Amino acid sequence: MSVLTHKNILIVGSEHVYVTKLSEVLVAEDAKLHHTSCADFSASLIEELHIELILVNDLIVDPACNEALHMIRDFFTEKAIPVFVLINDDSERIQEVLALGAADYITPQEDHESVVAKMKAVFGQGDAFSGSTAIDISTVDAEVTATGIRVFVVEDDPLLRNLLSLKMDKSKFPYEFSKDGMNVLPAMRQFKPDIVVLDLMLPGRSGFDVLAEIKGDEKLKSVPVVIFSNKDTQEDKQKAQEMGARGFYVKAMTDLSELIELIESLVK
């Protein structure tokens, strides 16, 4: 039986030949599909239908679809509802939707079967995947020898927060999350982290601003900070290093088990 069997999947946006074909493949996996336009999307609809995964068609940029992504991020910060966005291969727009909380993006050039494999991986079936994916999800447990490493994570994506919490629970790492990096220093001081994992693309501010605040704080400046981001430019990597970050890891190139192992190696 497929891990997608009886999963409630909501498809948001206008009809498209790619969506139609993908829908056929998902139906063959016995997934339960629901459809709505971006304008008709609501948080209550997700709760009423018990939605477990969302696909947003963003091939034609629609302000209503942007609003839908905002609503998902704002209303489901505590629930791990993975959001996939079908999007043209435009790097600027891709970064925008990832910053709005999408777990992954799909381009029309991708094979439908590989997209379904990504969806299965989100629910724990199959190997780690790579390519255009925003998060390389591995089902392999991290190999760690230490426990009790206190990890503070600044990350706005609810799916990634949930996946990280599962990995850290298994590794017995105490952790705390900030979803936006706003007024984060008091929470960090109280938590007393051994390491900080920091995304660069946060709602309303840059992760570099958070990094500057950490390094400017007398009680926190010695805490190692690891950048874990979708951004992958040499300029960003150099800036992070100059500002005191101990590492820079790209989500699409680092599975979460590897990240946990890196955290241990930096704190030891």
CSV table of C-alpha atoms in Angstrom, one decimal:
chain,number,residue,atom,x,y,z
A,1,MET,CA,0.0,0.0,0.0
A,2,SER,CA,1.3,3.5,-0.9
A,3,VAL,CA,2.0,5.9,1.9
A,4,LEU,CA,-0.2,8.3,-0.1
A,5,THR,CA,-3.2,6.0,0.2
A,6,HIS,CA,-6.2,7.9,1.6
A,7,LYS,CA,-4.1,11.0,2.2
A,8,ASN,CA,-6.1,14.2,1.7
A,9,ILE,CA,-4.4,16.4,-0.8
A,10,LEU,CA,-5.7,19.9,-1.6
A,11,ILE,CA,-4.9,21.3,-5.1
A,12,VAL,CA,-5.1,25.1,-5.0
A,13,GLY,CA,-5.2,27.2,-8.2
A,14,SER,CA,-6.4,27.1,-11.8
A,15,GLU,CA,-6.5,24.0,-14.0
A,16,HIS,CA,-3.4,23.1,-16.0
A,17,VAL,CA,-2.4,20.1,-18.1
A,18,TYR,CA,0.5,19.4,-15.7
A,19,VAL,CA,-1.8,19.4,-12.7
A,20,THR,CA,-4.3,17.2,-14.5
A,21,LYS,CA,-1.6,14.5,-15.3
A,22,LEU,CA,-0.2,14.7,-11.7
A,23,SER,CA,-3.7,14.3,-10.4
A,24,GLU,CA,-4.1,11.1,-12.4
A,25,VAL,CA,-0.8,9.7,-10.9
A,26,LEU,CA,-1.9,10.6,-7.4
A,27,VAL,CA,-5.3,9.0,-7.9
A,28,ALA,CA,-3.5,5.8,-9.0
A,29,GLU,CA,-1.8,6.0,-5.6
A,30,ASP,CA,-5.2,6.1,-4.0
A,31,ALA,CA,-4.8,9.6,-2.7
A,32,LYS,CA,-8.0,11.6,-2.0
A,33,LEU,CA,-7.9,14.8,-4.1
A,34,HIS,CA,-9.7,18.1,-3.3
A,35,HIS,CA,-9.7,21.2,-5.5
A,36,THR,CA,-10.2,24.9,-4.9
A,37,SER,CA,-9.2,28.2,-6.5
A,38,CYS,CA,-6.7,30.4,-4.7
A,39,ALA,CA,-9.5,33.0,-4.2
A,40,ASP,CA,-11.7,30.4,-2.4
A,41,PHE,CA,-8.9,28.9,-0.3
A,42,SER,CA,-9.4,29.2,3.5
A,43,ALA,CA,-7.9,27.8,6.7
A,44,SER,CA,-11.3,26.4,7.6
A,45,LEU,CA,-11.3,24.4,4.4
A,46,ILE,CA,-8.1,22.6,5.4
A,47,GLU,CA,-9.5,21.7,8.8
A,48,GLU,CA,-12.9,20.6,7.4
A,49,LEU,CA,-11.2,18.3,4.8
A,50,HIS,CA,-8.4,17.1,7.1
A,51,ILE,CA,-5.8,18.1,4.5
A,52,GLU,CA,-2.4,16.5,4.9
A,53,LEU,CA,-0.6,18.0,1.8
A,54,ILE,CA,-1.2,21.1,-0.3
A,55,LEU,CA,-0.2,21.7,-4.0
A,56,VAL,CA,-0.4,25.3,-5.2
A,57,ASN,CA,-0.4,26.1,-8.9
A,58,ASP,CA,1.7,29.2,-9.3
A,59,LEU,CA,2.4,29.0,-13.0
A,60,ILE,CA,0.3,32.1,-13.5
A,61,VAL,CA,1.3,34.4,-10.7
A,62,ASP,CA,-1.9,35.3,-8.9
A,63,PRO,CA,-2.1,37.7,-5.9
A,64,ALA,CA,-4.8,35.4,-4.4
A,65,CYS,CA,-2.3,32.4,-4.5
A,66,ASN,CA,0.3,34.6,-2.6
A,67,GLU,CA,-2.4,35.3,-0.1
A,68,ALA,CA,-3.1,31.6,0.2
A,69,LEU,CA,0.5,30.9,0.9
A,70,HIS,CA,0.5,33.6,3.6
A,71,MET,CA,-2.6,32.1,5.2
A,72,ILE,CA,-1.0,28.6,5.3
A,73,ARG,CA,2.2,30.0,6.9
A,74,ASP,CA,0.2,32.1,9.4
A,75,PHE,CA,-2.5,29.7,10.5
A,76,PHE,CA,-0.4,26.5,10.5
A,77,THR,CA,2.8,27.4,12.2
A,78,GLU,CA,2.3,24.6,14.7
A,79,LYS,CA,1.2,22.0,12.2
A,80,ALA,CA,3.4,20.2,9.7
A,81,ILE,CA,1.4,20.6,6.5
A,82,PRO,CA,3.7,20.2,3.5
A,83,VAL,CA,3.1,22.7,0.7
A,84,PHE,CA,4.4,22.1,-2.8
A,85,VAL,CA,4.3,24.9,-5.3
A,86,LEU,CA,4.1,24.3,-9.1
A,87,ILE,CA,6.1,27.2,-10.5
A,88,ASN,CA,8.0,28.4,-13.6
A,89,ASP,CA,11.8,28.0,-13.4
A,90,ASP,CA,12.3,31.5,-12.3
A,91,SER,CA,14.9,31.8,-9.5
A,92,GLU,CA,13.5,35.1,-8.0
A,93,ARG,CA,9.9,33.7,-7.8
A,94,ILE,CA,11.2,30.4,-6.5
A,95,GLN,CA,12.9,32.2,-3.6
A,96,GLU,CA,9.7,34.2,-3.0
A,97,VAL,CA,7.5,31.1,-2.6
A,98,LEU,CA,10.1,29.3,-0.4
A,99,ALA,CA,10.2,32.4,1.8
A,100,LEU,CA,6.5,32.2,2.1
A,101,GLY,CA,6.8,28.7,3.6
A,102,ALA,CA,6.6,26.3,0.7
A,103,ALA,CA,8.4,23.0,1.6
A,104,ASP,CA,9.3,22.4,-2.0
A,105,TYR,CA,8.8,23.6,-5.6
A,106,ILE,CA,7.9,21.8,-8.8
A,107,THR,CA,8.7,22.9,-12.3
A,108,PRO,CA,6.6,21.8,-15.4
A,109,GLN,CA,9.8,20.1,-16.7
A,110,GLU,CA,9.8,17.6,-13.8
A,111,ASP,CA,8.6,14.0,-14.3
A,112,HIS,CA,5.3,13.4,-12.5
A,113,GLU,CA,6.6,10.2,-11.0
A,114,SER,CA,9.5,12.0,-9.4
A,115,VAL,CA,7.1,14.6,-7.9
A,116,VAL,CA,5.1,11.8,-6.4
A,117,ALA,CA,8.3,10.3,-5.0
A,118,LYS,CA,9.0,13.6,-3.3
A,119,MET,CA,5.6,13.6,-1.7
A,120,LYS,CA,6.1,10.1,-0.5
A,121,ALA,CA,9.4,11.1,1.1
A,122,VAL,CA,7.7,13.8,3.1
A,123,PHE,CA,5.5,11.1,4.6
A,124,GLY,CA,8.5,8.9,5.3
A,125,GLN,CA,8.5,6.5,2.3
A,126,GLY,CA,11.5,6.2,0.0
A,127,ASP,CA,15.0,7.4,-0.1
A,128,ALA,CA,16.3,10.9,0.2
A,129,PHE,CA,15.7,12.9,-2.9
A,130,SER,CA,17.6,15.7,-4.6
A,131,GLY,CA,17.3,18.0,-7.6
A,132,SER,CA,15.1,21.1,-7.5
A,133,THR,CA,13.9,20.1,-4.0
A,134,ALA,CA,14.2,22.7,-1.3
A,135,ILE,CA,14.7,20.2,1.5
A,136,ASP,CA,16.6,16.9,1.1
A,137,ILE,CA,14.7,14.6,3.5
A,138,SER,CA,16.4,11.4,4.6
A,139,THR,CA,14.8,8.5,6.4
A,140,VAL,CA,18.2,7.5,7.9
A,141,ASP,CA,18.8,8.2,11.6
A,142,ALA,CA,21.6,10.5,12.4
A,143,GLU,CA,24.7,8.9,13.9
A,144,VAL,CA,25.5,10.8,17.1
A,145,THR,CA,27.4,9.9,20.2
A,146,ALA,CA,26.5,12.9,22.3
A,147,THR,CA,23.2,13.9,23.8
A,148,GLY,CA,21.9,17.0,25.5
A,149,ILE,CA,23.2,19.4,22.9
A,150,ARG,CA,20.9,22.5,23.2
A,151,VAL,CA,19.8,23.7,19.7
A,152,PHE,CA,18.0,26.9,19.0
A,153,VAL,CA,16.5,27.0,15.5
A,154,VAL,CA,15.3,30.1,13.6
A,155,GLU,CA,13.2,28.8,10.8
A,156,ASP,CA,9.8,29.9,9.4
A,157,ASP,CA,8.9,26.7,7.5
A,158,PRO,CA,6.5,24.6,9.7
A,159,LEU,CA,7.2,21.4,7.8
A,160,LEU,CA,11.0,21.8,8.3
A,161,ARG,CA,10.5,22.7,11.9
A,162,ASN,CA,8.5,19.5,12.4
A,163,LEU,CA,11.1,17.3,10.6
A,164,LEU,CA,13.9,18.9,12.6
A,165,SER,CA,12.1,18.3,15.8
A,166,LEU,CA,11.7,14.6,15.0
A,167,LYS,CA,15.4,14.3,14.3
A,168,MET,CA,16.4,16.2,17.4
A,169,ASP,CA,14.0,14.2,19.6
A,170,LYS,CA,15.6,11.0,18.3
A,171,SER,CA,19.1,12.4,19.0
A,172,LYS,CA,18.0,13.6,22.5
A,173,PHE,CA,18.9,17.2,21.7
A,174,PRO,CA,16.8,19.8,23.6
A,175,TYR,CA,15.6,22.4,21.2
A,176,GLU,CA,13.6,25.6,20.8
A,177,PHE,CA,12.2,27.3,17.7
A,178,SER,CA,11.6,30.8,16.5
A,179,LYS,CA,9.4,31.1,13.4
A,180,ASP,CA,10.5,34.6,12.4
A,181,GLY,CA,13.6,35.7,14.3
A,182,MET,CA,11.7,38.7,15.8
A,183,ASN,CA,12.7,39.6,19.3
A,184,VAL,CA,14.7,36.4,19.5
A,185,LEU,CA,17.6,37.4,21.8
A,186,PRO,CA,15.6,37.2,25.1
A,187,ALA,CA,14.4,33.7,24.1
A,188,MET,CA,18.0,32.6,23.3
A,189,ARG,CA,19.4,34.0,26.5
A,190,GLN,CA,16.8,32.1,28.5
A,191,PHE,CA,17.2,28.9,26.6
A,192,LYS,CA,21.1,29.0,26.7
A,193,PRO,CA,21.8,27.2,23.4
A,194,ASP,CA,25.0,25.3,22.6
A,195,ILE,CA,24.4,26.1,18.9
A,196,VAL,CA,22.0,28.2,16.7
A,197,VAL,CA,20.7,27.0,13.3
A,198,LEU,CA,19.6,30.0,11.3
A,199,ASP,CA,17.7,30.4,8.0
A,200,LEU,CA,18.5,33.5,6.0
A,201,MET,CA,15.0,34.1,4.5
A,202,LEU,CA,12.6,35.0,7.2
A,203,PRO,CA,9.3,36.8,7.1
A,204,GLY,CA,9.9,40.5,7.5
A,205,ARG,CA,13.6,40.4,8.0
A,206,SER,CA,16.9,38.9,6.9
A,207,GLY,CA,18.7,36.1,8.8
A,208,PHE,CA,21.8,38.3,8.5
A,209,ASP,CA,20.1,40.8,10.8
A,210,VAL,CA,19.6,38.0,13.4
A,211,LEU,CA,23.2,36.9,13.0
A,212,ALA,CA,24.4,40.4,13.6
A,213,GLU,CA,22.3,40.6,16.8
A,214,ILE,CA,23.6,37.3,18.1
A,215,LYS,CA,27.3,38.3,17.5
A,216,GLY,CA,26.7,41.7,19.1
A,217,ASP,CA,25.3,40.2,22.3
A,218,GLU,CA,27.7,39.7,25.1
A,219,LYS,CA,26.0,36.5,26.4
A,220,LEU,CA,25.5,34.9,22.9
A,221,LYS,CA,28.4,36.0,20.8
A,222,SER,CA,30.4,32.9,21.5
A,223,VAL,CA,27.6,30.5,20.5
A,224,PRO,CA,28.3,28.9,17.2
A,225,VAL,CA,25.8,29.8,14.4
A,226,VAL,CA,25.2,27.5,11.5
A,227,ILE,CA,23.4,28.9,8.4
A,228,PHE,CA,20.8,26.4,6.9
A,229,SER,CA,19.2,28.1,3.9
A,230,ASN,CA,17.9,27.8,0.4
A,231,LYS,CA,20.2,30.6,-0.6
A,232,ASP,CA,23.3,29.4,-2.3
A,233,THR,CA,25.4,32.3,-3.6
A,234,GLN,CA,29.1,32.8,-2.9
A,235,GLU,CA,28.3,36.3,-1.8
A,236,ASP,CA,26.0,35.1,1.0
A,237,LYS,CA,28.5,32.4,2.0
A,238,GLN,CA,31.3,34.9,2.3
A,239,LYS,CA,29.1,37.4,4.2
A,240,ALA,CA,28.1,34.8,6.7
A,241,GLN,CA,31.7,33.8,7.3
A,242,GLU,CA,32.8,37.4,7.7
A,243,MET,CA,29.9,37.9,10.3
A,244,GLY,CA,31.1,34.9,12.3
A,245,ALA,CA,28.9,31.9,11.1
A,246,ARG,CA,30.7,28.6,11.7
A,247,GLY,CA,29.1,26.9,8.7
A,248,PHE,CA,26.8,27.4,5.7
A,249,TYR,CA,24.7,24.5,4.5
A,250,VAL,CA,22.2,24.5,1.6
A,251,LYS,CA,18.9,22.8,2.3
A,252,ALA,CA,18.8,21.1,-1.1
A,253,MET,CA,22.3,19.7,-0.6
A,254,THR,CA,22.2,18.6,3.1
A,255,ASP,CA,19.9,16.0,4.4
A,256,LEU,CA,18.6,16.5,8.0
A,257,SER,CA,20.5,13.5,9.5
A,258,GLU,CA,23.7,15.0,8.1
A,259,LEU,CA,22.8,18.4,9.7
A,260,ILE,CA,22.3,16.7,13.1
A,261,GLU,CA,25.7,15.1,12.8
A,262,LEU,CA,27.2,18.5,11.8
A,263,ILE,CA,25.7,20.1,14.9
A,264,GLU,CA,27.3,17.5,17.1
A,265,SER,CA,30.7,17.9,15.4
A,266,LEU,CA,30.6,21.7,15.9
A,267,VAL,CA,29.6,21.6,19.5
A,268,LYS,CA,32.1,18.9,20.6
